[in-house]
CSV table of C-alpha atoms and ligand atoms in Angstrom, one decimal:
chain,number,residue,atom,x,y,z
A,77,MET,CA,-0.1,-0.5,0.1
A,78,GLN,CA,1.2,3.3,-1.1
A,79,ALA,CA,2.2,5.9,2.1
A,80,LEU,CA,0.4,8.8,3.1
A,81,PRO,CA,2.1,12.2,3.1
A,82,LEU,CA,1.0,13.6,7.2
A,83,GLY,CA,1.2,17.2,7.9
A,84,LEU,CA,-1.3,19.6,9.1
A,85,HIS,CA,-1.6,20.9,6.1
A,86,HIS,CA,-3.1,17.7,4.4
A,87,THR,CA,-7.0,17.6,5.5
A,88,HIS,CA,-8.5,14.5,4.6
A,89,MET,CA,-7.1,10.7,3.9
A,90,ARG,CA,-7.8,7.7,1.6
A,91,HIS,CA,-9.2,4.7,4.2
A,92,PRO,CA,-9.3,1.7,1.6
A,93,SER,CA,-12.4,0.1,3.3
A,94,LEU,CA,-14.4,3.2,3.2
A,95,ALA,CA,-13.3,4.2,-0.4
A,96,ARG,CA,-13.4,7.5,0.7
A,97,PRO,CA,-10.9,9.9,2.4
A,98,TYR,CA,-11.4,10.7,5.3
A,99,ALA,CA,-11.4,13.6,7.8
A,100,PHE,CA,-7.9,13.1,9.1
A,101,LYS,CA,-7.3,17.0,11.1
A,102,GLN,CA,-10.9,17.3,12.7
A,103,LEU,CA,-10.2,13.4,13.5
A,104,VAL,CA,-7.2,15.3,15.1
A,105,ALA,CA,-8.4,18.1,16.5
A,106,GLN,CA,-11.1,15.4,17.9
A,107,ALA,CA,-8.6,12.8,19.5
A,108,ALA,CA,-6.7,15.9,21.1
A,109,ALA,CA,-9.6,18.8,22.1
A,110,PRO,CA,-10.0,16.3,25.9
A,111,TYR,CA,-5.7,17.4,26.5
A,112,ARG,CA,-7.2,21.3,26.9
A,113,ARG,CA,-8.6,20.5,30.6
A,114,CYS,CA,-4.6,19.6,30.8
A,115,GLY,CA,-3.6,22.7,30.1
A,116,ARG,CA,-2.2,24.2,26.4
A,117,PHE,CA,1.5,22.6,26.5
A,118,ALA,CA,0.0,18.9,26.8
A,119,TRP,CA,-3.2,19.8,24.2
A,120,ARG,CA,-0.8,21.7,22.2
A,121,TRP,CA,1.8,18.5,22.2
A,122,ALA,CA,-1.4,16.3,21.3
A,123,SER,CA,-2.8,18.1,18.4
A,124,GLY,CA,1.1,18.5,17.1
A,125,LYS,CA,1.7,14.5,17.4
A,126,LEU,CA,-1.5,13.0,16.2
A,127,ALA,CA,-1.2,15.6,13.5
A,128,GLY,CA,3.0,14.8,12.7
A,129,ASP,CA,3.3,11.6,13.5
A,130,THR,CA,2.3,8.6,10.5
A,131,LEU,CA,2.2,6.1,13.3
A,132,PHE,CA,-1.5,7.2,13.7
A,133,HIS,CA,-2.8,7.9,10.1
A,134,THR,CA,-0.9,4.4,9.3
A,135,LEU,CA,-3.1,2.8,11.9
A,136,VAL,CA,-5.5,3.7,10.2
A,137,GLU,CA,-4.4,3.4,6.5
A,138,GLN,CA,-3.7,-0.5,7.5
A,139,GLN,CA,-6.2,-1.4,9.7
A,140,LEU,CA,-3.9,-2.5,12.3
A,141,VAL,CA,-6.4,-2.8,15.3
A,142,PRO,CA,-8.4,-6.4,15.5
A,143,PRO,CA,-11.8,-5.8,16.2
A,144,ALA,CA,-12.9,-6.0,20.0
A,145,ALA,CA,-9.5,-6.5,21.5
A,146,HIS,CA,-8.5,-5.9,25.4
A,147,VAL,CA,-6.2,-3.7,25.1
A,148,LEU,CA,-2.8,-2.5,26.8
A,149,ASP,CA,-0.7,0.2,25.8
A,150,LEU,CA,3.1,-0.3,27.6
A,151,GLY,CA,4.6,3.6,28.5
A,152,CYS,CA,1.4,5.0,27.3
A,153,GLY,CA,2.6,7.8,27.7
A,154,GLN,CA,-0.3,10.9,27.5
A,155,GLY,CA,-2.5,8.5,26.3
A,156,LEU,CA,-2.5,9.9,22.9
A,157,LEU,CA,-3.0,6.2,21.2
A,158,ALA,CA,-6.1,5.7,23.1
A,159,ALA,CA,-7.3,9.3,22.3
A,160,TRP,CA,-6.6,8.3,18.3
A,161,VAL,CA,-8.0,5.1,18.9
A,162,LEU,CA,-11.1,5.8,20.4
A,163,THR,CA,-11.9,9.2,18.2
A,164,ALA,CA,-11.2,6.7,14.8
A,165,ALA,CA,-13.6,4.4,16.7
A,166,GLU,CA,-16.0,6.8,17.2
A,167,HIS,CA,-15.9,8.0,13.1
A,168,ALA,CA,-16.3,3.4,11.7
A,169,LEU,CA,-12.6,4.1,11.2
A,170,LEU,CA,-11.2,1.5,13.4
A,171,PRO,CA,-13.0,-1.0,15.7
A,172,ALA,CA,-14.0,0.1,18.8
A,173,PRO,CA,-11.1,-1.5,21.2
A,174,ALA,CA,-13.0,-3.8,24.5
A,175,SER,CA,-11.3,-2.0,26.6
A,176,TRP,CA,-7.8,-0.1,27.4
A,177,ARG,CA,-5.4,0.2,29.9
A,178,GLY,CA,-2.8,2.4,29.7
A,179,LEU,CA,0.0,2.3,32.1
A,180,ASP,CA,3.8,5.0,32.4
A,181,LEU,CA,6.3,5.8,34.4
A,182,ASN,CA,5.8,9.5,34.5
A,183,PRO,CA,2.7,10.3,37.4
A,184,ARG,CA,2.7,13.9,35.2
A,185,ASP,CA,1.4,11.9,32.1
A,186,ILE,CA,-0.4,9.6,33.8
A,187,GLY,CA,-2.4,12.6,35.4
A,188,HIS,CA,-2.8,13.8,31.9
A,189,ALA,CA,-4.1,10.8,30.5
A,190,GLN,CA,-6.8,10.7,32.7
A,191,ALA,CA,-8.5,13.5,32.9
A,192,ALA,CA,-8.9,13.4,29.0
A,193,TRP,CA,-9.4,10.1,28.2
A,194,GLY,CA,-10.9,8.2,31.9
A,195,ALA,CA,-13.4,8.3,31.5
A,196,HIS,CA,-12.8,5.7,28.7
A,197,ALA,CA,-10.1,4.2,29.6
A,198,SER,CA,-8.1,3.1,32.8
A,199,PHE,CA,-4.0,4.4,33.0
A,200,SER,CA,-2.3,3.9,35.4
A,201,CYS,CA,1.5,5.0,37.2
A,202,ALA,CA,3.4,1.6,37.3
A,203,ASN,CA,7.0,0.3,36.1
A,204,ILE,CA,6.5,-1.9,32.8
A,205,CYS,CA,8.8,-3.9,34.3
A,206,ASP,CA,8.1,-4.9,37.6
A,207,THR,CA,4.1,-4.8,36.8
A,208,ALA,CA,2.0,-7.9,36.7
A,209,PHE,CA,0.4,-7.6,32.7
A,210,GLY,CA,-3.0,-9.6,32.4
A,211,LYS,CA,-4.2,-11.3,29.8
A,212,ALA,CA,-4.6,-9.0,26.7
A,213,ASP,CA,-6.0,-8.6,22.5
A,214,LEU,CA,-3.4,-6.1,21.9
A,215,ILE,CA,-0.4,-4.7,23.3
A,216,THR,CA,1.0,-1.4,22.4
A,217,VAL,CA,4.7,-0.3,23.1
A,218,MET,CA,5.5,3.1,21.2
A,219,ASP,CA,8.8,4.1,21.5
A,220,VAL,CA,9.6,2.7,25.1
A,221,LEU,CA,11.7,-0.5,24.3
A,222,HIS,CA,14.5,1.6,23.9
A,223,TYR,CA,15.2,3.4,27.4
A,224,LEU,CA,15.1,-0.3,29.1
A,225,PRO,CA,18.9,-2.1,29.2
A,226,HIS,CA,18.6,-5.2,26.8
A,227,ALA,CA,18.3,-7.6,29.6
A,228,ALA,CA,15.1,-5.8,30.9
A,229,GLN,CA,13.6,-5.0,26.9
A,230,THR,CA,13.9,-8.9,26.8
A,231,GLN,CA,12.2,-9.7,30.1
A,232,VAL,CA,9.6,-7.2,29.4
A,233,LEU,CA,9.2,-8.9,25.8
A,234,GLN,CA,9.2,-12.2,27.1
A,235,ARG,CA,6.2,-11.1,29.3
A,236,ILE,CA,4.0,-10.2,26.5
A,237,ALA,CA,4.2,-13.1,24.8
A,238,GLN,CA,3.1,-14.8,27.9
A,239,ALA,CA,0.3,-12.4,28.1
A,240,LEU,CA,-0.9,-12.3,24.4
A,241,PRO,CA,-3.0,-15.7,23.5
A,242,ALA,CA,-2.2,-17.0,20.0
A,243,GLY,CA,-3.4,-14.5,17.2
A,244,GLY,CA,-3.0,-11.6,19.7
A,245,ARG,CA,-0.9,-9.3,18.2
A,246,LEU,CA,1.7,-6.6,19.3
A,247,LEU,CA,2.3,-3.4,17.7
A,248,LEU,CA,6.0,-2.3,18.5
A,249,ARG,CA,7.9,1.1,17.8
A,250,VAL,CA,11.3,0.4,18.1
A,251,GLY,CA,14.4,2.7,16.6
A,252,ASP,CA,16.8,0.6,13.9
A,253,ALA,CA,20.4,1.1,15.2
A,254,GLU,CA,21.3,0.5,12.0
A,255,ALA,CA,19.8,3.0,10.2
A,256,GLY,CA,22.9,5.3,10.4
A,257,TRP,CA,21.9,9.0,10.1
A,258,ALA,CA,18.6,8.9,10.4
A,259,PHE,CA,19.0,6.9,13.9
A,260,ARG,CA,21.1,9.5,14.6
A,261,TRP,CA,19.4,12.5,13.8
A,262,SER,CA,16.3,10.2,15.7
A,263,ARG,CA,17.9,9.9,19.2
A,264,TRP,CA,19.6,13.2,19.1
A,265,VAL,CA,15.3,14.6,18.5
A,266,ASP,CA,14.3,11.9,21.8
A,267,GLN,CA,17.4,13.9,23.8
A,268,LEU,CA,16.2,16.8,23.1
A,269,VAL,CA,12.5,15.9,23.5
A,270,ILE,CA,13.8,14.5,27.2
A,271,LEU,CA,16.1,17.1,28.5
A,272,ALA,CA,13.0,19.8,27.6
A,273,ARG,CA,10.5,17.7,29.8
A,274,SER,CA,12.7,15.7,32.6
A,275,GLY,CA,15.4,17.4,32.5
A,276,ARG,CA,17.7,15.5,32.7
A,277,LEU,CA,19.9,13.1,29.4
A,278,CYS,CA,19.5,10.0,29.8
A,279,SER,CA,20.7,6.3,28.6
A,280,LEU,CA,19.2,4.5,26.0
A,281,TYR,CA,20.0,0.8,24.5
A,282,PRO,CA,18.9,1.1,20.8
A,283,ARG,CA,19.4,-2.7,19.6
A,284,SER,CA,19.2,-3.0,15.0
A,285,LEU,CA,16.1,-3.9,13.3
A,286,PRO,CA,17.8,-7.9,13.1
A,287,ALA,CA,17.7,-7.7,16.3
A,288,TRP,CA,14.6,-7.0,17.9
A,289,GLN,CA,12.8,-9.2,14.3
A,290,GLN,CA,14.8,-12.5,15.9
A,291,GLN,CA,14.0,-11.7,19.1
A,292,LEU,CA,10.2,-11.8,18.4
A,293,HIS,CA,10.3,-15.0,16.0
A,294,ALA,CA,12.3,-16.5,18.6
A,295,LEU,CA,9.3,-15.9,21.1
A,296,GLY,CA,6.8,-17.2,18.5
A,297,PHE,CA,6.1,-14.2,16.7
A,298,ARG,CA,5.3,-13.9,12.6
A,299,VAL,CA,6.8,-10.2,12.3
A,300,ARG,CA,6.0,-7.7,9.7
A,301,ALA,CA,8.3,-4.4,9.2
A,302,LEU,CA,6.6,-1.7,8.3
A,303,PRO,CA,8.8,0.7,5.5
A,304,ARG,CA,10.1,3.7,7.4
A,305,ASP,CA,9.1,5.6,4.1
A,306,GLY,CA,7.2,9.0,4.9
A,307,GLN,CA,8.4,9.3,9.0
A,308,ARG,CA,10.4,12.8,8.2
A,309,GLY,CA,13.6,11.3,8.6
A,310,PHE,CA,13.4,9.3,11.9
A,311,ALA,CA,14.6,6.3,12.2
A,312,ASN,CA,11.1,4.0,14.4
A,313,VAL,CA,10.2,1.2,12.4
A,314,LEU,CA,6.9,-0.7,13.3
A,315,LEU,CA,6.7,-4.0,14.1
A,316,ILE,CA,3.6,-5.8,13.5
A,317,ALA,CA,4.0,-8.5,15.7
A,318,ASP,CA,1.2,-11.9,15.3
A,319,LYS,CA,1.7,-14.9,18.2
A,320,LEU,CA,1.1,-18.4,16.2
A,321,ALA,CA,-0.3,-20.9,18.4
B,50,LIG,C1,8.7,8.6,24.1
B,50,LIG,S1,7.6,8.4,25.1
B,50,LIG,C2,5.9,7.4,23.8
B,50,LIG,C3,5.4,7.3,25.0
B,50,LIG,C4,3.9,7.1,23.7
B,50,LIG,N1,3.7,5.3,24.4
B,50,LIG,C5,3.7,7.8,22.7
B,50,LIG,O1,4.0,7.7,21.5
B,50,LIG,O2,3.2,9.0,22.8
B,50,LIG,C6,8.2,7.0,26.5
B,50,LIG,C7,7.5,6.7,27.5
B,50,LIG,O3,8.1,5.9,27.9
B,50,LIG,C8,7.3,5.6,29.6
B,50,LIG,N2,8.8,4.1,30.6
B,50,LIG,C9,9.7,5.0,30.3
B,50,LIG,N3,10.6,3.5,30.9
B,50,LIG,C10,9.5,2.9,31.4
B,50,LIG,C11,9.2,2.1,32.6
B,50,LIG,N4,10.2,1.2,32.8
B,50,LIG,N5,7.4,2.1,33.1
B,50,LIG,C12,6.7,2.8,32.1
B,50,LIG,N6,7.1,3.0,31.3
B,50,LIG,C13,8.4,3.9,30.5
B,50,LIG,C14,7.9,7.6,29.7
B,50,LIG,O4,7.2,7.3,31.0
B,50,LIG,C15,7.6,7.6,28.5
B,50,LIG,O5,5.8,8.4,28.4
C-alpha cells in the first residue's frame, strides 16, 4: 500500500475499506480536544504529535487494530494512542476496543491521560518492568523499549508473549540502530525531548532492526516491519508481530 504524506496541511486522508477520504485534520482536533483541560502545553503536544507522527494515520490506513480487542498500552505517555483509536472508532474508521489500559512511569503524563480520556480508558502510573500485564489481545509499545537496558527489554518482550493468546497482536515501534544518519537524528531528537520534559539526559539502549525481529521470532511471533517511508527522516520502525499458535 502506498504511504501517504502527512501533515497539518493535509486535511483529508483516504481510508481503503471506506473508499473515501476521511477528515484527518478534524479527527486530530477531536482526539486532542480533551487535553485542553490539562493546560496549553499538553493540548499543543497532543495536537502536534497526532498530526505529525505517521503512526496514527498508518493505524487507520493499514487497519492494524483487531476488532473488540482488550488493549494494553505499555509506556502510554499521555494516552495519545488511546485518544486516536477511541476517536477513530467513534467514526467507524477503526474497530472499537473492548477495553483499554495504559501504563507509564510518568505521573504527570498519567494524570493528563486520566483527565483527558479516563472516562473511556484506564491509566496507571507503573513500571512496565515489574507490573503484571494480565491478559490482552493487543499490546502496544511505541517508542519505549529503548529506555530499558537490554536484559529488561528481553524480559518485557517475554512477558508480552505470555500475556497474548495465539492470534494476539503486538504493535511495537522501535528505533533501528543500523539506520545510519536517520538513527542519529532520531536519537538526538529523543534526547532533546527528554531534556525538555525532565531536565536531564538518560541512557538509551538501541538494537538493530534484525535483532528486534530475531528476538520476536524466537518468542513465537510472525513479524512484519512497515517501511520507514514518510516518517520524516526518523529511524523508527513499526513492527506488527502476530503471536503464532
Ligand atoms: C517517547 S515516550 C512515548 C510515549 C507514548 N508511547 C507515545 O507514543 O506517545 C516514552 C514513554 O515511555 C515511558 N517509560 C519509559 N520507561 C518506562 C518504564 N520502565 N515503565 C513505564 N513507562 C516507561 C516514559 O515515561 C515515556 O512516557
